[in-house]
């Protein structure tokens, strides 16, 4: 709800409140964001309590004006700060005016509560949207009268998911061109600063590592300058108290609906106030704003919960599912896919692909995806990007013939493309060397042997749209994996004058979003998946067009568990694509149990990426059973509410857990259907700890009053797991790894442990289920839980 009462702007969601007022000086002062406050109680309005007292400016600071010598902008919480008038903290907006000055002063002019066209206004950038009819909008209009600039601060309230979004628009009403040096999307000031700033950093193959930094003073920056939202530093960040845990305590989450260079800085001022800004990275950015023109910053998203990190994640998940993801696939169950990449890499041809598809069909795969290697002379990664015509040596009948054959098997067909790129060795580059980002006449640096097409150029956008339309309509294509495999360097466009080169990366994204918008609108039935060497562009900008993103090129189950756990702080699992791959794993050479690979991938948008044609019969049978099970539970897994329990980093904030053997050694997840009637849990162990037999599973998100049937996935145990201990049971001596050992292993399967209890939700959540004892060197029976290194188990919960 939006109310303006007693001079205070109140923006409230179901559980949170965001409050600001206009100071005597005209500056919008931020008052409080967090738990919803009862400001309108008849006994008193509370406004006096939450407004900061400004009787004098602290020593050494700048007095704002002669009329207001008591006001120092450096020590006031503000809705936005432009710098130059005494606020020396991180600015929201920095402009160089035509006279060379960099001082701006934006003061309150008016506000409006738009509805209709302006409320859901579309612009070139992706933006959240509302189909529930519950969203409300506020525009606060500020003016810098000295320089005839208007700044609009736009707020959207999504009450049901406790999310508020912000973006800004700068309008040049003067007769002179101004230069925007930096313009953020969100500024969030705190009178009492939260201490912990959490970022999700990494690199290729190890995305989304949660890092907690305690900021007592000074500034901590999370930013990307790769030209992408990046695996180095995801734009999603959190602020919390030192005492916040997964389930208790204050937590703020902030994200940006943008895929380019971003910047999130958390600064604690000399006076102990906190300021978080989030927006386009000012480094390398600059925008010439001509008279009459305006610039709009991307939309930033904020959520608050008093119920810890999980509480905040629930808000973000609900928001992304309802207000970011759109189109036909928004609520549609995603098919189980088989991708050819790790099965064959570039070495594909029709026969090999069809064999793979057939093997997939046998085990229950629904969608077959042909990854890289199908076009031009694409035998490796040195050539052909840009030439989107079929390689007829590999696919003699063309795309249609292959797709028809795959369709005839009863599978849907998907294809890989990388439209934003070109190899120097390509027809496209021969014809259009001017279409790439590079500095004319200067040596150029490449990434994965490729160059980036200049998407700031409309001609290039048109080429991408046209060539992709041809590919997507050449056959019955149900899914597209849109890849992007290098970061930016030598950033320069021949399409822009020298004084506008700072606009290039942002213009690139405006161009990319246009391509994505046109293509998704033209092919609404296609399920698009974003990808950028895995998670190098996992952000809400991409998710506004493509409902899911390949989370990482690292398919090792142990790494993936951490990576997916990292994504889960800000993104719902229905957006996180995850595959089971071969072992030893191709990125780490680690061997993990097939069951664990399945269990981890099952919590994302699920598929396989391995050569099923080479799989052992036993593994194929296991895969078939996995897929059948997944299909029974995928509604819950894809669209349920996901909760984190204990995690490998042991930094769930639960410091008591450091006394337990399992601290940092288990990952615990629960995913619960919206109506709380069904849930799936997982416990994954990193390493076996000797003689540590006790373990438990603690569910989350259940109905505390309802009774549930809790049971585990029943498995058979391979006798070979026990090595030569087999002789403690065998009447004849069996040499380890001998033929006899193999034969025994094939025919003798041991029963795994069985967990089966009926208990109320409160028992399962607050006490947890004490599981069967783990193997501890004292013998094995079905009363013993066999978890090897990287062992895991799925648990199911059904309301009675
Ligand atoms: C990088 C992606 O992340 C992989 O999954 C695969 O599609 C390759 N590109 C293909 O070149």
mmCIF file of N, CA and C in Angstrom, residues 76-160:
data_model
loop_
_atom_site.group_PDB
_atom_site.id
_atom_site.type_symbol
_atom_site.label_atom_id
_atom_site.label_comp_id
_atom_site.label_asym_id
_atom_site.label_seq_id
_atom_site.Cartn_x
_atom_site.Cartn_y
_atom_site.Cartn_z
ATOM 1 N N UNK A 76 22.789 12.587 6.835
ATOM 2 C CA UNK A 76 21.342 12.395 6.735
ATOM 3 C C UNK A 76 21.091 11.185 5.834
ATOM 4 N N UNK A 77 20.130 10.369 6.220
ATOM 5 C CA UNK A 77 19.755 9.258 5.336
ATOM 6 C C UNK A 77 18.902 9.837 4.216
ATOM 7 N N UNK A 78 19.264 9.513 2.992
ATOM 8 C CA UNK A 78 18.595 10.142 1.848
ATOM 9 C C UNK A 78 18.038 9.085 0.900
ATOM 10 N N UNK A 79 17.034 9.465 0.142
ATOM 11 C CA UNK A 79 16.530 8.560 -0.892
ATOM 12 C C UNK A 79 17.456 8.546 -2.100
ATOM 13 N N UNK A 80 18.138 9.659 -2.306
ATOM 14 C CA UNK A 80 19.154 9.732 -3.369
ATOM 15 C C UNK A 80 20.144 10.833 -3.018
ATOM 16 N N UNK A 81 21.354 10.652 -3.478
ATOM 17 C CA UNK A 81 22.354 11.669 -3.216
ATOM 18 C C UNK A 81 23.118 11.934 -4.510
ATOM 19 N N UNK A 82 23.295 13.232 -4.810
ATOM 20 C CA UNK A 82 23.976 13.542 -6.072
ATOM 21 C C UNK A 82 25.394 14.045 -5.849
ATOM 22 N N UNK A 83 25.748 14.330 -4.638
ATOM 23 C CA UNK A 83 27.120 14.773 -4.386
ATOM 24 C C UNK A 83 27.345 16.232 -4.736
ATOM 25 N N UNK A 84 28.344 16.776 -4.082
ATOM 26 C CA UNK A 84 28.717 18.161 -4.381
ATOM 27 C C UNK A 84 28.195 19.152 -3.365
ATOM 28 N N UNK A 85 27.195 18.738 -2.568
ATOM 29 C CA UNK A 85 26.615 19.659 -1.587
ATOM 30 C C UNK A 85 26.901 19.155 -0.161
ATOM 31 N N UNK A 86 27.987 18.476 -0.014
ATOM 32 C CA UNK A 86 28.413 18.082 1.332
ATOM 33 C C UNK A 86 28.283 16.596 1.631
ATOM 34 N N UNK A 87 27.521 15.863 0.821
ATOM 35 C CA UNK A 87 27.428 14.413 1.051
ATOM 36 C C UNK A 87 28.601 13.752 0.341
ATOM 37 N N UNK A 88 29.580 13.320 1.117
ATOM 38 C CA UNK A 88 30.791 12.758 0.514
ATOM 39 C C UNK A 88 30.715 11.239 0.385
ATOM 40 N N UNK A 89 29.529 10.691 0.673
ATOM 41 C CA UNK A 89 29.394 9.229 0.570
ATOM 42 C C UNK A 89 29.159 8.812 -0.877
ATOM 43 N N UNK A 90 29.052 7.521 -1.065
ATOM 44 C CA UNK A 90 28.786 6.929 -2.388
ATOM 45 C C UNK A 90 27.574 7.616 -3.034
ATOM 46 N N UNK A 91 27.712 8.184 -4.228
ATOM 47 C CA UNK A 91 26.575 8.904 -4.810
ATOM 48 C C UNK A 91 25.610 7.992 -5.570
ATOM 49 N N UNK A 92 24.386 8.465 -5.654
ATOM 50 C CA UNK A 92 23.369 7.785 -6.466
ATOM 51 C C UNK A 92 23.513 8.252 -7.914
ATOM 52 N N UNK A 93 23.842 9.564 -8.034
ATOM 53 C CA UNK A 93 23.902 10.160 -9.372
ATOM 54 C C UNK A 93 25.084 11.113 -9.442
ATOM 55 N N UNK A 94 25.854 11.018 -10.531
ATOM 56 C CA UNK A 94 26.933 11.983 -10.753
ATOM 57 C C UNK A 94 26.819 12.486 -12.170
ATOM 58 N N UNK A 95 26.729 13.790 -12.291
ATOM 59 C CA UNK A 95 26.514 14.406 -13.598
ATOM 60 C C UNK A 95 27.568 15.484 -13.801
ATOM 61 N N UNK A 96 28.107 15.583 -15.008
ATOM 62 C CA UNK A 96 28.946 16.740 -15.331
ATOM 63 C C UNK A 96 28.097 17.663 -16.189
ATOM 64 N N UNK A 97 27.871 18.856 -15.670
ATOM 65 C CA UNK A 97 27.018 19.816 -16.381
ATOM 66 C C UNK A 97 27.806 20.477 -17.504
ATOM 67 N N UNK A 98 27.072 21.202 -18.334
ATOM 68 C CA UNK A 98 27.709 21.823 -19.497
ATOM 69 C C UNK A 98 28.807 22.800 -19.070
ATOM 70 N N UNK A 99 28.667 23.396 -17.867
ATOM 71 C CA UNK A 99 29.698 24.344 -17.422
ATOM 72 C C UNK A 99 30.880 23.640 -16.755
ATOM 73 N N UNK A 100 30.861 22.320 -16.750
ATOM 74 C CA UNK A 100 31.978 21.569 -16.182
ATOM 75 C C UNK A 100 31.801 21.246 -14.707
ATOM 76 N N UNK A 101 30.777 21.784 -14.083
ATOM 77 C CA UNK A 101 30.567 21.519 -12.658
ATOM 78 C C UNK A 101 30.016 20.098 -12.467
ATOM 79 N N UNK A 102 30.328 19.525 -11.309
ATOM 80 C CA UNK A 102 29.802 18.182 -11.015
ATOM 81 C C UNK A 102 28.898 18.216 -9.778
ATOM 82 N N UNK A 103 28.461 19.390 -9.412
ATOM 83 C CA UNK A 103 27.578 19.522 -8.255
ATOM 84 C C UNK A 103 26.120 19.584 -8.722
ATOM 85 N N UNK A 104 25.307 18.760 -8.085
ATOM 86 C CA UNK A 104 23.870 18.778 -8.403
ATOM 87 C C UNK A 104 23.096 18.807 -7.108
ATOM 88 N N UNK A 105 21.909 19.326 -7.166
ATOM 89 C CA UNK A 105 21.092 19.390 -5.955
ATOM 90 C C UNK A 105 19.632 19.156 -6.335
ATOM 91 N N UNK A 106 19.180 17.958 -6.126
ATOM 92 C CA UNK A 106 17.811 17.611 -6.520
ATOM 93 C C UNK A 106 16.878 17.744 -5.319
ATOM 94 N N UNK A 107 15.856 18.569 -5.495
ATOM 95 C CA UNK A 107 14.918 18.830 -4.397
ATOM 96 C C UNK A 107 13.515 18.436 -4.806
ATOM 97 N N UNK A 108 12.714 18.184 -3.805
ATOM 98 C CA UNK A 108 11.350 17.704 -4.030
ATOM 99 C C UNK A 108 10.538 18.680 -4.877
ATOM 100 N N UNK A 109 9.844 18.107 -5.846
ATOM 101 C CA UNK A 109 8.931 18.909 -6.660
ATOM 102 C C UNK A 109 7.495 18.437 -6.461
ATOM 103 N N UNK A 110 7.269 17.160 -6.646
ATOM 104 C CA UNK A 110 5.910 16.614 -6.575
ATOM 105 C C UNK A 110 5.983 15.083 -6.525
ATOM 106 N N UNK A 111 4.831 14.478 -6.420
ATOM 107 C CA UNK A 111 4.800 13.019 -6.583
ATOM 108 C C UNK A 111 3.525 12.649 -7.324
ATOM 109 N N UNK A 112 3.523 11.473 -7.881
ATOM 110 C CA UNK A 112 2.297 10.961 -8.493
ATOM 111 C C UNK A 112 2.196 9.457 -8.228
ATOM 112 N N UNK A 113 0.957 9.001 -8.169
ATOM 113 C CA UNK A 113 0.729 7.560 -7.981
ATOM 114 C C UNK A 113 0.095 7.068 -9.266
ATOM 115 N N UNK A 114 0.916 6.652 -10.204
ATOM 116 C CA UNK A 114 0.362 6.323 -11.512
ATOM 117 C C UNK A 114 -0.414 5.017 -11.504
ATOM 118 N N UNK A 115 -1.315 4.961 -12.408
ATOM 119 C CA UNK A 115 -1.987 3.682 -12.650
ATOM 120 C C UNK A 115 -2.098 3.608 -14.158
ATOM 121 N N UNK A 116 -2.574 2.513 -14.658
ATOM 122 C CA UNK A 116 -2.758 2.392 -16.102
ATOM 123 C C UNK A 116 -1.433 2.416 -16.830
ATOM 124 N N UNK A 117 -1.406 3.151 -17.941
ATOM 125 C CA UNK A 117 -0.282 3.060 -18.870
ATOM 126 C C UNK A 117 1.068 3.322 -18.203
ATOM 127 N N UNK A 118 1.173 4.399 -17.408
ATOM 128 C CA UNK A 118 2.494 4.712 -16.871
ATOM 129 C C UNK A 118 2.949 3.674 -15.851
ATOM 130 N N UNK A 119 1.971 3.098 -15.141
ATOM 131 C CA UNK A 119 2.322 2.153 -14.101
ATOM 132 C C UNK A 119 3.079 0.959 -14.667
ATOM 133 N N UNK A 120 2.550 0.400 -15.698
ATOM 134 C CA UNK A 120 3.196 -0.782 -16.253
ATOM 135 C C UNK A 120 4.067 -0.429 -17.434
ATOM 136 N N UNK A 121 4.472 0.825 -17.493
ATOM 137 C CA UNK A 121 5.192 1.368 -18.645
ATOM 138 C C UNK A 121 6.328 0.443 -19.112
ATOM 139 N N UNK A 122 6.408 0.297 -20.390
ATOM 140 C CA UNK A 122 7.458 -0.516 -21.008
ATOM 141 C C UNK A 122 8.579 0.403 -21.427
ATOM 142 N N UNK A 123 9.771 -0.005 -21.265
ATOM 143 C CA UNK A 123 10.866 0.721 -21.888
ATOM 144 C C UNK A 123 11.893 -0.273 -22.395
ATOM 145 N N UNK A 124 13.011 0.249 -22.912
ATOM 146 C CA UNK A 124 13.954 -0.642 -23.602
ATOM 147 C C UNK A 124 14.585 -1.694 -22.702
ATOM 148 N N UNK A 125 14.494 -1.462 -21.409
ATOM 149 C CA UNK A 125 15.129 -2.396 -20.477
ATOM 150 C C UNK A 125 14.098 -3.395 -19.969
ATOM 151 N N UNK A 126 14.546 -4.592 -19.616
ATOM 152 C CA UNK A 126 13.590 -5.522 -19.002
ATOM 153 C C UNK A 126 13.148 -4.979 -17.658
ATOM 154 N N UNK A 127 11.942 -5.277 -17.291
ATOM 155 C CA UNK A 127 11.396 -4.723 -16.060
ATOM 156 C C UNK A 127 10.425 -5.729 -15.445
ATOM 157 N N UNK A 128 10.261 -5.669 -14.142
ATOM 158 C CA UNK A 128 9.292 -6.552 -13.502
ATOM 159 C C UNK A 128 7.893 -6.175 -13.988
ATOM 160 N N UNK A 129 6.951 -7.081 -13.870
ATOM 161 C CA UNK A 129 5.599 -6.788 -14.342
ATOM 162 C C UNK A 129 4.605 -7.395 -13.358
ATOM 163 N N UNK A 130 3.375 -6.938 -13.486
ATOM 164 C CA UNK A 130 2.369 -7.417 -12.540
ATOM 165 C C UNK A 130 1.176 -7.980 -13.281
ATOM 166 N N UNK A 131 0.859 -9.239 -13.001
ATOM 167 C CA UNK A 131 -0.352 -9.813 -13.577
ATOM 168 C C UNK A 131 -1.351 -10.106 -12.475
ATOM 169 N N UNK A 132 -1.000 -9.745 -11.245
ATOM 170 C CA UNK A 132 -1.882 -10.080 -10.125
ATOM 171 C C UNK A 132 -2.856 -8.945 -9.818
ATOM 172 N N UNK A 133 -2.571 -7.750 -10.329
ATOM 173 C CA UNK A 133 -3.414 -6.599 -10.039
ATOM 174 C C UNK A 133 -3.154 -6.013 -8.661
ATOM 175 N N UNK A 134 -2.125 -6.502 -7.979
ATOM 176 C CA UNK A 134 -1.873 -6.029 -6.605
ATOM 177 C C UNK A 134 -0.781 -4.972 -6.514
ATOM 178 N N UNK A 135 0.002 -4.835 -7.580
ATOM 179 C CA UNK A 135 1.153 -3.921 -7.504
ATOM 180 C C UNK A 135 0.683 -2.473 -7.437
ATOM 181 N N UNK A 136 1.503 -1.639 -6.764
ATOM 182 C CA UNK A 136 1.228 -0.202 -6.713
ATOM 183 C C UNK A 136 2.495 0.545 -7.089
ATOM 184 N N UNK A 137 2.290 1.775 -7.585
ATOM 185 C CA UNK A 137 3.417 2.514 -8.140
ATOM 186 C C UNK A 137 3.474 3.913 -7.545
ATOM 187 N N UNK A 138 4.679 4.412 -7.371
ATOM 188 C CA UNK A 138 4.871 5.784 -6.889
ATOM 189 C C UNK A 138 6.012 6.414 -7.676
ATOM 190 N N UNK A 139 5.821 7.644 -8.091
ATOM 191 C CA UNK A 139 6.919 8.377 -8.731
ATOM 192 C C UNK A 139 7.156 9.640 -7.916
ATOM 193 N N UNK A 140 8.385 9.783 -7.433
ATOM 194 C CA UNK A 140 8.761 10.977 -6.690
ATOM 195 C C UNK A 140 9.543 11.864 -7.659
ATOM 196 N N UNK A 141 9.083 13.090 -7.813
ATOM 197 C CA UNK A 141 9.727 13.964 -8.809
ATOM 198 C C UNK A 141 10.607 14.979 -8.085
ATOM 199 N N UNK A 142 11.881 14.993 -8.440
ATOM 200 C CA UNK A 142 12.846 15.928 -7.858
ATOM 201 C C UNK A 142 13.386 16.808 -8.978
ATOM 202 N N UNK A 143 13.766 18.031 -8.610
ATOM 203 C CA UNK A 143 14.304 18.902 -9.666
ATOM 204 C C UNK A 143 15.569 19.588 -9.177
ATOM 205 N N UNK A 144 16.521 19.704 -10.096
ATOM 206 C CA UNK A 144 17.677 20.558 -9.857
ATOM 207 C C UNK A 144 17.420 21.817 -10.670
ATOM 208 N N UNK A 145 16.945 22.845 -9.986
ATOM 209 C CA UNK A 145 16.493 24.037 -10.708
ATOM 210 C C UNK A 145 17.671 24.805 -11.285
ATOM 211 N N UNK A 146 18.841 24.685 -10.647
ATOM 212 C CA UNK A 146 20.006 25.423 -11.149
ATOM 213 C C UNK A 146 20.366 24.965 -12.568
ATOM 214 N N UNK A 147 20.161 23.660 -12.800
ATOM 215 C CA UNK A 147 20.594 23.115 -14.094
ATOM 216 C C UNK A 147 19.441 22.562 -14.938
ATOM 217 N N UNK A 148 18.238 22.807 -14.504
ATOM 218 C CA UNK A 148 17.042 22.373 -15.236
ATOM 219 C C UNK A 148 17.049 20.879 -15.572
ATOM 220 N N UNK A 149 17.260 20.118 -14.514
ATOM 221 C CA UNK A 149 17.210 18.662 -14.662
ATOM 222 C C UNK A 149 16.108 18.126 -13.747
ATOM 223 N N UNK A 150 15.420 17.109 -14.237
ATOM 224 C CA UNK A 150 14.412 16.444 -13.406
ATOM 225 C C UNK A 150 14.866 15.015 -13.152
ATOM 226 N N UNK A 151 14.724 14.607 -11.921
ATOM 227 C CA UNK A 151 15.031 13.214 -11.593
ATOM 228 C C UNK A 151 13.774 12.580 -11.021
ATOM 229 N N UNK A 152 13.329 11.521 -11.665
ATOM 230 C CA UNK A 152 12.158 10.800 -11.145
ATOM 231 C C UNK A 152 12.640 9.533 -10.452
ATOM 232 N N UNK A 153 12.180 9.340 -9.235
ATOM 233 C CA UNK A 153 12.463 8.073 -8.547
ATOM 234 C C UNK A 153 11.197 7.229 -8.621
ATOM 235 N N UNK A 154 11.295 6.087 -9.277
ATOM 236 C CA UNK A 154 10.123 5.212 -9.477
ATOM 237 C C UNK A 154 10.169 4.054 -8.486
ATOM 238 N N UNK A 155 9.056 3.838 -7.811
ATOM 239 C CA UNK A 155 8.938 2.733 -6.847
ATOM 240 C C UNK A 155 7.766 1.844 -7.267
ATOM 241 N N UNK A 156 7.956 0.538 -7.176
ATOM 242 C CA UNK A 156 6.833 -0.396 -7.372
ATOM 243 C C UNK A 156 6.751 -1.294 -6.144
ATOM 244 N N UNK A 157 5.550 -1.477 -5.673
ATOM 245 C CA UNK A 157 5.355 -2.302 -4.466
ATOM 246 C C UNK A 157 4.647 -3.585 -4.877
ATOM 247 N N UNK A 158 5.261 -4.710 -4.533
ATOM 248 C CA UNK A 158 4.622 -6.013 -4.763
ATOM 249 C C UNK A 158 4.267 -6.588 -3.388
ATOM 250 N N UNK A 159 3.050 -6.289 -2.897
ATOM 251 C CA UNK A 159 2.752 -6.584 -1.490
ATOM 252 C C UNK A 159 2.865 -8.052 -1.126
ATOM 253 N N UNK A 160 2.385 -8.938 -2.027
ATOM 254 C CA UNK A 160 2.262 -10.349 -1.623
ATOM 255 C C UNK A 160 3.621 -11.021 -1.481
#
